[in-house]
Amino acid sequence: STEEKAVLKYLQENRGQTTQSNIAHIKNMGGVKAMRTVQKLEQKKIVSIEKMGKARIIKLSSDFTHIFE
């Protein structure tokens, strides 16, 4: 989807990891859409979600990091 592509592009620009709140600031994204998009990518095993206190760290899976190098 367009949202998934936007998240992957953002991860590429940020060395493969960012917070969910940063993803929510992508144009036309918002908090709910950001979470749903990240969950879809996690189900596809493209990203992983790690909780760090109240923040969620979104990391590109190691299988996909080589694509952006």
Short mmCIF file of N, CA and C in Angstrom, two decimals:
data_model
loop_
_atom_site.label_atom_id
_atom_site.label_comp_id
_atom_site.label_asym_id
_atom_site.label_seq_id
_atom_site.Cartn_x
_atom_site.Cartn_y
_atom_site.Cartn_z
N SER A 1 0.83 -1.19 0.00
CA SER A 1 0.00 0.00 0.00
C SER A 1 0.88 1.26 0.00
N THR A 2 0.26 2.38 -0.26
CA THR A 2 0.98 3.65 -0.27
C THR A 2 1.56 3.97 1.10
N GLU A 3 0.78 3.67 2.15
CA GLU A 3 1.26 3.94 3.51
C GLU A 3 2.47 3.08 3.86
N GLU A 4 2.41 1.81 3.46
CA GLU A 4 3.54 0.91 3.74
C GLU A 4 4.80 1.40 3.03
N LYS A 5 4.65 1.84 1.80
CA LYS A 5 5.80 2.37 1.05
C LYS A 5 6.36 3.60 1.74
N ALA A 6 5.49 4.47 2.26
CA ALA A 6 5.93 5.67 2.94
C ALA A 6 6.71 5.32 4.21
N VAL A 7 6.22 4.33 4.95
CA VAL A 7 6.91 3.90 6.18
C VAL A 7 8.28 3.31 5.83
N LEU A 8 8.33 2.46 4.82
CA LEU A 8 9.60 1.84 4.44
C LEU A 8 10.60 2.89 3.95
N LYS A 9 10.12 3.88 3.20
CA LYS A 9 11.00 4.96 2.75
C LYS A 9 11.53 5.74 3.94
N TYR A 10 10.66 6.01 4.92
CA TYR A 10 11.08 6.74 6.11
C TYR A 10 12.12 5.94 6.89
N LEU A 11 11.91 4.64 7.02
CA LEU A 11 12.88 3.78 7.70
C LEU A 11 14.22 3.79 6.96
N GLN A 12 14.17 3.75 5.64
CA GLN A 12 15.39 3.80 4.84
C GLN A 12 16.16 5.08 5.13
N GLU A 13 15.47 6.19 5.21
CA GLU A 13 16.12 7.48 5.44
C GLU A 13 16.65 7.62 6.87
N ASN A 14 16.21 6.75 7.77
CA ASN A 14 16.59 6.84 9.18
C ASN A 14 17.33 5.59 9.66
N ARG A 15 18.16 5.05 8.81
CA ARG A 15 19.03 3.91 9.14
C ARG A 15 18.29 2.68 9.65
N GLY A 16 17.07 2.49 9.17
CA GLY A 16 16.35 1.26 9.48
C GLY A 16 15.60 1.24 10.78
N GLN A 17 15.56 2.34 11.53
CA GLN A 17 14.75 2.34 12.75
C GLN A 17 14.28 3.73 13.10
N THR A 18 13.12 3.77 13.75
CA THR A 18 12.52 5.03 14.17
C THR A 18 11.46 4.72 15.23
N THR A 19 10.80 5.73 15.73
CA THR A 19 9.71 5.51 16.67
C THR A 19 8.38 5.58 15.94
N GLN A 20 7.38 5.00 16.55
CA GLN A 20 6.05 5.03 15.96
C GLN A 20 5.55 6.47 15.87
N SER A 21 5.88 7.30 16.86
CA SER A 21 5.41 8.69 16.82
C SER A 21 6.03 9.45 15.65
N ASN A 22 7.27 9.12 15.28
CA ASN A 22 7.86 9.76 14.11
C ASN A 22 7.13 9.33 12.84
N ILE A 23 6.74 8.07 12.77
CA ILE A 23 6.00 7.58 11.61
C ILE A 23 4.65 8.30 11.52
N ALA A 24 4.04 8.57 12.66
CA ALA A 24 2.74 9.25 12.66
C ALA A 24 2.84 10.67 12.10
N HIS A 25 4.04 11.23 12.06
CA HIS A 25 4.23 12.57 11.51
C HIS A 25 4.44 12.60 10.00
N ILE A 26 4.51 11.42 9.38
CA ILE A 26 4.61 11.36 7.92
C ILE A 26 3.33 11.96 7.36
N LYS A 27 3.45 12.68 6.26
CA LYS A 27 2.29 13.36 5.65
C LYS A 27 1.12 12.39 5.43
N ASN A 28 -0.06 12.81 5.82
CA ASN A 28 -1.31 12.05 5.69
C ASN A 28 -1.32 10.73 6.47
N MET A 29 -0.54 10.63 7.55
CA MET A 29 -0.47 9.36 8.27
C MET A 29 -1.33 9.39 9.54
N GLY A 30 -0.93 10.09 10.57
CA GLY A 30 -1.69 10.09 11.82
C GLY A 30 -1.39 8.87 12.67
N GLY A 31 -1.76 8.93 13.93
CA GLY A 31 -1.40 7.90 14.90
C GLY A 31 -2.02 6.54 14.64
N VAL A 32 -3.32 6.51 14.39
CA VAL A 32 -4.01 5.23 14.19
C VAL A 32 -3.53 4.56 12.91
N LYS A 33 -3.45 5.33 11.83
CA LYS A 33 -3.01 4.76 10.55
C LYS A 33 -1.56 4.28 10.65
N ALA A 34 -0.74 5.02 11.39
CA ALA A 34 0.66 4.61 11.58
C ALA A 34 0.73 3.26 12.27
N MET A 35 -0.04 3.09 13.34
CA MET A 35 -0.02 1.82 14.07
C MET A 35 -0.52 0.67 13.22
N ARG A 36 -1.60 0.89 12.49
CA ARG A 36 -2.15 -0.18 11.64
C ARG A 36 -1.17 -0.56 10.53
N THR A 37 -0.53 0.44 9.96
CA THR A 37 0.43 0.18 8.88
C THR A 37 1.62 -0.59 9.41
N VAL A 38 2.14 -0.18 10.56
CA VAL A 38 3.29 -0.87 11.16
C VAL A 38 2.91 -2.31 11.54
N GLN A 39 1.70 -2.51 12.04
CA GLN A 39 1.26 -3.87 12.39
C GLN A 39 1.17 -4.75 11.14
N LYS A 40 0.71 -4.19 10.03
CA LYS A 40 0.66 -4.96 8.78
C LYS A 40 2.07 -5.35 8.34
N LEU A 41 3.01 -4.40 8.45
CA LEU A 41 4.39 -4.70 8.06
C LEU A 41 5.00 -5.74 9.00
N GLU A 42 4.62 -5.70 10.27
CA GLU A 42 5.13 -6.69 11.23
C GLU A 42 4.57 -8.07 10.89
N GLN A 43 3.31 -8.16 10.52
CA GLN A 43 2.72 -9.44 10.13
C GLN A 43 3.41 -10.03 8.91
N LYS A 44 3.89 -9.16 8.02
CA LYS A 44 4.61 -9.59 6.82
C LYS A 44 6.09 -9.85 7.11
N LYS A 45 6.49 -9.67 8.37
CA LYS A 45 7.87 -9.88 8.84
C LYS A 45 8.86 -8.93 8.19
N ILE A 46 8.40 -7.72 7.84
CA ILE A 46 9.27 -6.72 7.24
C ILE A 46 9.87 -5.82 8.31
N VAL A 47 9.10 -5.57 9.38
CA VAL A 47 9.60 -4.77 10.50
C VAL A 47 9.34 -5.50 11.81
N SER A 48 10.02 -5.05 12.86
CA SER A 48 9.73 -5.54 14.20
C SER A 48 9.41 -4.34 15.08
N ILE A 49 8.60 -4.59 16.10
CA ILE A 49 8.20 -3.54 17.04
C ILE A 49 8.75 -3.90 18.40
N GLU A 50 9.51 -2.97 18.99
CA GLU A 50 10.04 -3.16 20.34
C GLU A 50 9.50 -2.06 21.23
N LYS A 51 8.97 -2.44 22.39
CA LYS A 51 8.51 -1.43 23.33
C LYS A 51 9.70 -0.97 24.17
N MET A 52 9.81 0.34 24.31
CA MET A 52 10.87 0.92 25.12
C MET A 52 10.22 1.97 26.01
N GLY A 53 9.79 1.57 27.19
CA GLY A 53 9.00 2.46 28.02
C GLY A 53 7.65 2.66 27.36
N LYS A 54 7.26 3.91 27.17
CA LYS A 54 6.00 4.18 26.48
C LYS A 54 6.16 4.23 24.97
N ALA A 55 7.39 4.33 24.50
CA ALA A 55 7.65 4.45 23.07
C ALA A 55 7.70 3.07 22.41
N ARG A 56 7.39 3.05 21.14
CA ARG A 56 7.54 1.83 20.33
C ARG A 56 8.60 2.11 19.28
N ILE A 57 9.64 1.29 19.28
CA ILE A 57 10.71 1.42 18.31
C ILE A 57 10.41 0.48 17.15
N ILE A 58 10.38 1.03 15.96
CA ILE A 58 10.11 0.26 14.75
C ILE A 58 11.43 0.03 14.04
N LYS A 59 11.77 -1.25 13.83
CA LYS A 59 13.04 -1.59 13.18
C LYS A 59 12.78 -2.42 11.94
N LEU A 60 13.52 -2.10 10.91
CA LEU A 60 13.47 -2.89 9.69
C LEU A 60 14.09 -4.25 9.98
N SER A 61 13.44 -5.34 9.58
CA SER A 61 13.96 -6.68 9.81
C SER A 61 15.30 -6.86 9.11
N SER A 62 16.15 -7.66 9.70
CA SER A 62 17.49 -7.86 9.15
C SER A 62 17.45 -8.41 7.73
N ASP A 63 16.41 -9.14 7.38
CA ASP A 63 16.28 -9.67 6.02
C ASP A 63 16.12 -8.56 4.98
N PHE A 64 15.68 -7.39 5.41
CA PHE A 64 15.40 -6.32 4.47
C PHE A 64 16.37 -5.16 4.54
N THR A 65 17.26 -5.13 5.54
CA THR A 65 18.17 -3.99 5.67
C THR A 65 19.14 -3.92 4.49
N HIS A 66 19.54 -5.06 3.94
CA HIS A 66 20.50 -5.05 2.83
C HIS A 66 19.94 -4.38 1.57
N ILE A 67 18.63 -4.34 1.44
CA ILE A 67 18.00 -3.74 0.26
C ILE A 67 18.34 -2.25 0.17
N PHE A 68 18.48 -1.61 1.33
CA PHE A 68 18.66 -0.17 1.35
C PHE A 68 20.11 0.27 1.47
N GLU A 69 21.03 -0.68 1.49
CA GLU A 69 22.46 -0.31 1.63
C GLU A 69 23.05 0.04 0.29
#
